[in-house]
C-alpha cells in the first residue's frame, strides 16, 4: 500500500494553525497594502488608472484607498508604483464589516466595532464543538470552490476544528457564499438561508461574493451578495486562500487566539 509508506515517510502534514504558527499561511502574500497613503505622483496615478476593478481610488480627503473587497490581486499596482503599494504576507485578511477591508478608510469607532463583535458573539455562543457549513456558489469561475474544497484535504483538515460541510441547510450553522450573486441564484440563496436554523452566520468568500470582482454588477449579476442578505464576515481574496477562509470562519466563531487579531 503506497499510501501507507508515503505517510510514514512524510509524517504529519496537517497544519496546527491556529494553535501554532504556520510558515506557509503566515508567509503567504495574499493581499496588498498601501505603504504611502499620501503618495501623489505619476506612478501612483498610473496604478490607479491600471486597476481593472477600480479598487484603488482617492477619497474625499485626497488620501489613497484600496478596497480589498474589489481587489482581484492582479499585482499591477506593486509593479507600477512599488513605493506606494506592496504585497502583504499573512492570511488574516477577513473582517466583520465591509468598511474594515478598505485600506486607508478611517477606522470605525471602537464602540461600533465592539457592538458588532458582541452581537455576533451572542449568536455563535451555542456553536462550540460541532459547527456545520453550507456552501452556496452564486456564480463563479470555480477558483473559489477549489479553495473551499481544499479545506477538507489532509493539510487543512477542517474537521480537526469541529467544522463540517453539510448538504442540507437544515443542518447548517454557517452559510459560506462564493460567486458573483447571479440573479438566477438569488432565490436559491435566500431559500437556503430561510431553511437554516436560527441564529445563522453568513460569510462572503472572495471578491466575487463581496463586490462582483472583475464583472461587477450588471444585467446578470448583483455585484456580490451584500445587497441580497446581511453578511457577518467578509473574506477578501481572488480567490480567498484556504487559510483566509479558515480565518474568516474562526473569526465568526470567536475562536481566534488573541495573537491572531485581524491586521489592517
Coordinates of C-alpha atoms in Angstrom, one line a residue:
X1 CA 0.0 0.0 0.0
X2 CA 2.0 3.0 -1.3
X3 CA -0.1 5.5 0.7
X4 CA 1.0 3.9 4.0
X5 CA 4.7 4.1 3.2
X6 CA 4.2 7.6 1.9
X7 CA 2.5 8.5 5.1
X8 CA 5.4 7.1 7.2
X9 CA 7.9 9.0 5.0
X10 CA 6.2 12.4 5.1
X11 CA 5.0 12.3 8.7
X12 CA 2.2 14.6 9.8
X13 CA 1.4 17.2 7.2
X14 CA -1.7 18.7 8.8
X15 CA -1.3 22.3 9.8
X16 CA -1.5 23.1 13.5
X17 CA -2.9 26.6 12.8
X18 CA -4.3 28.5 14.6
X19 CA -2.9 26.8 17.8
X20 CA 0.5 27.1 16.3
X21 CA 2.0 29.4 13.7
X22 CA 2.1 28.1 10.2
X23 CA 5.1 29.1 8.0
X24 CA 3.1 28.8 4.8
X25 CA -0.1 30.5 6.0
X26 CA 1.8 33.3 7.8
X27 CA 4.1 33.9 4.8
X28 CA 1.6 33.7 2.1
X29 CA 1.3 37.0 0.2
X30 CA -2.4 37.1 -0.1
X31 CA -3.3 40.8 -0.1
X32 CA -1.9 44.2 -1.0
X33 CA -1.1 47.1 1.3
X34 CA -0.7 50.8 0.8
X35 CA 2.7 51.8 2.1
X36 CA 2.3 55.5 1.4
X37 CA -1.2 56.8 1.8
X38 CA -0.4 60.3 0.8
X39 CA 1.6 59.4 -2.4
X40 CA 0.8 61.8 -5.2
X41 CA 2.9 61.2 -8.2
X42 CA 2.7 59.9 -11.8
X43 CA 3.3 56.3 -11.0
X44 CA 0.6 56.2 -8.3
X45 CA -1.9 57.8 -10.7
X46 CA -0.9 55.2 -13.4
X47 CA -1.6 52.4 -10.9
X48 CA -5.0 53.9 -10.1
X49 CA -5.8 54.0 -13.9
X50 CA -4.5 50.5 -14.4
X51 CA -6.6 48.9 -11.7
X52 CA -9.2 46.7 -13.6
X53 CA -11.8 46.8 -10.9
X54 CA -11.3 50.4 -9.7
X55 CA -10.3 49.1 -6.3
X56 CA -7.8 51.9 -5.9
X57 CA -9.1 55.5 -5.6
X58 CA -8.7 58.7 -3.7
X59 CA -11.2 59.6 -1.0
X60 CA -12.8 63.0 -0.5
X61 CA -9.8 63.8 1.8
X62 CA -7.4 63.1 -1.1
X63 CA -5.9 60.1 0.6
X64 CA -5.5 56.8 -1.2
X65 CA -7.9 53.9 -0.6
X66 CA -7.5 50.3 -1.6
X67 CA -10.7 48.3 -1.4
X68 CA -9.7 44.7 -0.8
X69 CA -13.2 43.7 -1.4
X70 CA -12.8 44.7 -5.1
X71 CA -9.1 43.9 -5.5
X72 CA -8.5 40.8 -7.7
X73 CA -4.8 40.6 -6.8
X74 CA -3.6 41.1 -10.4
X75 CA -0.4 42.6 -9.0
X76 CA -0.3 45.6 -11.3
X77 CA -0.1 48.3 -8.6
X78 CA 3.0 47.0 -6.9
X79 CA 4.7 46.7 -10.3
X80 CA 3.8 50.2 -11.4
X81 CA 4.2 52.0 -8.1
X82 CA 6.3 49.9 -5.7
X83 CA 6.9 52.8 -3.4
X84 CA 3.1 53.1 -2.8
X85 CA 1.8 49.5 -2.9
X86 CA 3.3 46.2 -1.7
X87 CA 2.3 42.7 -1.2
X88 CA 1.5 41.8 2.5
X89 CA 2.1 38.5 4.0
X90 CA -0.4 36.7 6.2
X91 CA -3.8 35.1 5.8
X92 CA -5.6 37.1 8.4
X93 CA -7.5 39.3 5.9
X94 CA -11.1 38.7 6.9
X95 CA -13.1 41.3 8.9
X96 CA -16.5 41.9 10.4
X97 CA -17.5 44.9 8.4
X98 CA -17.4 45.9 4.8
X99 CA -15.7 49.2 5.6
X100 CA -12.9 47.4 7.5
X101 CA -11.5 45.7 4.4
X102 CA -10.9 49.1 2.7
X103 CA -7.3 50.1 3.4
X104 CA -6.9 53.8 4.1
X105 CA -10.6 54.2 5.2
X106 CA -10.9 55.8 8.6
X107 CA -11.5 53.1 11.1
X108 CA -14.9 52.6 12.6
X109 CA -15.3 53.7 16.2
X110 CA -14.3 51.2 18.9
X111 CA -17.8 51.4 20.3
X112 CA -19.3 50.4 16.9
X113 CA -16.9 47.6 16.4
X114 CA -17.4 46.4 19.9
X115 CA -21.2 46.3 19.3
X116 CA -20.7 44.2 16.1
X117 CA -18.4 41.8 17.9
X118 CA -20.8 41.4 20.8
X119 CA -23.8 40.8 18.6
X120 CA -22.1 38.2 16.6
X121 CA -20.6 36.6 19.7
X122 CA -24.1 36.3 21.2
X123 CA -25.3 34.5 18.1
X124 CA -22.5 32.0 18.0
X125 CA -22.3 31.2 21.7
X126 CA -24.0 27.9 21.2
X127 CA -21.8 26.8 18.4
X128 CA -18.9 25.1 20.2
X129 CA -17.9 21.5 19.4
X130 CA -19.6 20.8 16.1
X131 CA -20.3 23.5 13.5
X132 CA -21.8 22.7 10.1
X133 CA -21.3 24.8 7.0
X134 CA -23.5 25.0 3.9
X135 CA -21.6 26.3 0.9
X136 CA -23.5 28.0 -1.9
X137 CA -21.9 29.1 -5.2
X138 CA -23.9 32.0 -6.6
X139 CA -22.0 32.1 -9.9
X140 CA -18.2 31.9 -10.0
X141 CA -15.3 30.7 -12.2
X142 CA -14.6 27.8 -9.9
X143 CA -11.4 29.2 -8.3
X144 CA -13.1 29.9 -5.0
X145 CA -14.6 26.5 -5.0
X146 CA -11.2 24.9 -5.3
X147 CA -10.0 26.7 -2.2
X148 CA -13.1 25.8 -0.3
X149 CA -12.7 22.2 -1.3
X150 CA -9.1 22.2 -0.1
X151 CA -10.3 22.8 3.4
X152 CA -11.2 19.1 3.6
X153 CA -7.8 17.8 2.5
X154 CA -5.2 16.4 4.9
X155 CA -3.2 19.7 5.0
X156 CA -6.0 21.9 6.3
X157 CA -8.4 19.2 7.7
X158 CA -11.1 21.5 9.0
X159 CA -12.7 18.5 10.8
X160 CA -9.9 18.8 13.4
X161 CA -11.5 22.2 14.4
X162 CA -15.0 20.7 14.7
X163 CA -16.1 22.1 11.3
X164 CA -18.0 20.1 8.8
X165 CA -19.7 20.7 5.4
X166 CA -23.3 19.6 5.1
X167 CA -25.5 19.1 2.1
X168 CA -28.6 20.2 4.0
X169 CA -29.3 23.8 5.0
X170 CA -31.5 22.5 7.8
X171 CA -28.4 21.1 9.5
X172 CA -26.2 24.2 8.8
X173 CA -25.0 26.9 11.2
X174 CA -22.9 28.9 8.8
X175 CA -23.7 29.9 5.2
X176 CA -20.5 30.2 3.2
X177 CA -21.2 32.0 0.0
X178 CA -19.0 32.3 -3.1
X179 CA -19.7 33.8 -6.5
X180 CA -21.0 37.0 -8.1
X181 CA -24.5 36.9 -6.8
X182 CA -26.0 35.9 -10.1
X183 CA -29.7 36.8 -10.4
X184 CA -30.5 33.3 -11.3
X185 CA -29.2 32.1 -7.9
X186 CA -30.9 34.7 -5.7
X187 CA -33.9 32.7 -4.9
X188 CA -31.8 29.6 -4.2
X189 CA -29.6 31.6 -1.9
X190 CA -32.4 33.1 0.0
X191 CA -34.3 29.8 0.2
X192 CA -31.1 28.2 1.7
X193 CA -30.8 30.9 4.3
X194 CA -34.5 30.6 5.2
X195 CA -34.1 26.8 5.7
X196 CA -31.2 27.2 8.1
X197 CA -32.0 27.1 11.8
X198 CA -31.5 30.4 13.6
X199 CA -29.3 32.0 14.6
X200 CA -27.2 31.9 11.4
X201 CA -23.9 33.3 10.3
X202 CA -23.2 34.4 6.7
X203 CA -19.7 34.6 5.3
X204 CA -18.9 36.3 1.9
X205 CA -15.9 34.4 0.5
X206 CA -13.8 36.1 -2.2
X207 CA -14.1 39.3 -4.1
X208 CA -16.8 37.9 -6.4
X209 CA -19.1 37.4 -3.4
X210 CA -18.1 40.8 -1.9
X211 CA -18.3 43.1 -4.9
X212 CA -18.7 41.1 -8.1
X213 CA -15.0 41.2 -8.8
X214 CA -13.9 41.9 -12.4
X215 CA -17.5 41.5 -13.6
X216 CA -19.1 43.8 -11.0
X217 CA -22.9 44.3 -11.3
X218 CA -25.0 44.1 -14.4
X219 CA -27.9 42.5 -16.1
X220 CA -26.9 39.0 -14.9
X221 CA -25.3 39.7 -11.5
X222 CA -25.9 41.6 -8.3
X223 CA -22.3 42.6 -7.8
X224 CA -21.8 40.4 -4.8
X225 CA -24.2 39.3 -2.1
X226 CA -24.1 42.3 0.2
X227 CA -27.3 43.7 -1.3
X228 CA -29.1 40.3 -1.0
X229 CA -28.6 39.4 2.6
X230 CA -26.8 40.5 5.7
X231 CA -23.2 39.5 5.8
X232 CA -21.4 38.8 9.1
X233 CA -17.8 38.2 7.8
X234 CA -16.1 39.4 4.7
X235 CA -13.2 37.3 3.4
X236 CA -11.3 39.1 0.5
X237 CA -9.1 37.3 -2.0
X238 CA -9.2 36.3 -5.6
X239 CA -9.6 33.6 -4.7
X240 CA -9.5 33.6 -0.9
X241 CA -6.9 31.1 0.2
X242 CA -7.9 28.2 2.5
X243 CA -6.1 29.8 5.4
X244 CA -8.0 33.1 4.7
X245 CA -11.3 31.2 4.7
X246 CA -10.4 29.4 7.9
X247 CA -9.5 32.8 9.4
X248 CA -12.9 34.1 8.4
X249 CA -14.8 31.1 9.9
X250 CA -12.9 31.2 13.2
X251 CA -13.3 35.0 13.3
X252 CA -17.0 34.5 13.1
X253 CA -17.0 31.9 15.8
X254 CA -14.7 34.0 18.1
X255 CA -12.2 31.2 18.2
X256 CA -9.0 33.0 17.1
X257 CA -6.2 33.3 19.6
X258 CA -5.5 36.8 20.8
X259 CA -2.2 36.9 18.9
X260 CA -4.2 36.4 15.6
X261 CA -6.2 39.6 15.7
X262 CA -7.0 41.0 12.3
X263 CA -4.5 43.4 10.8
X264 CA -5.4 46.3 8.5

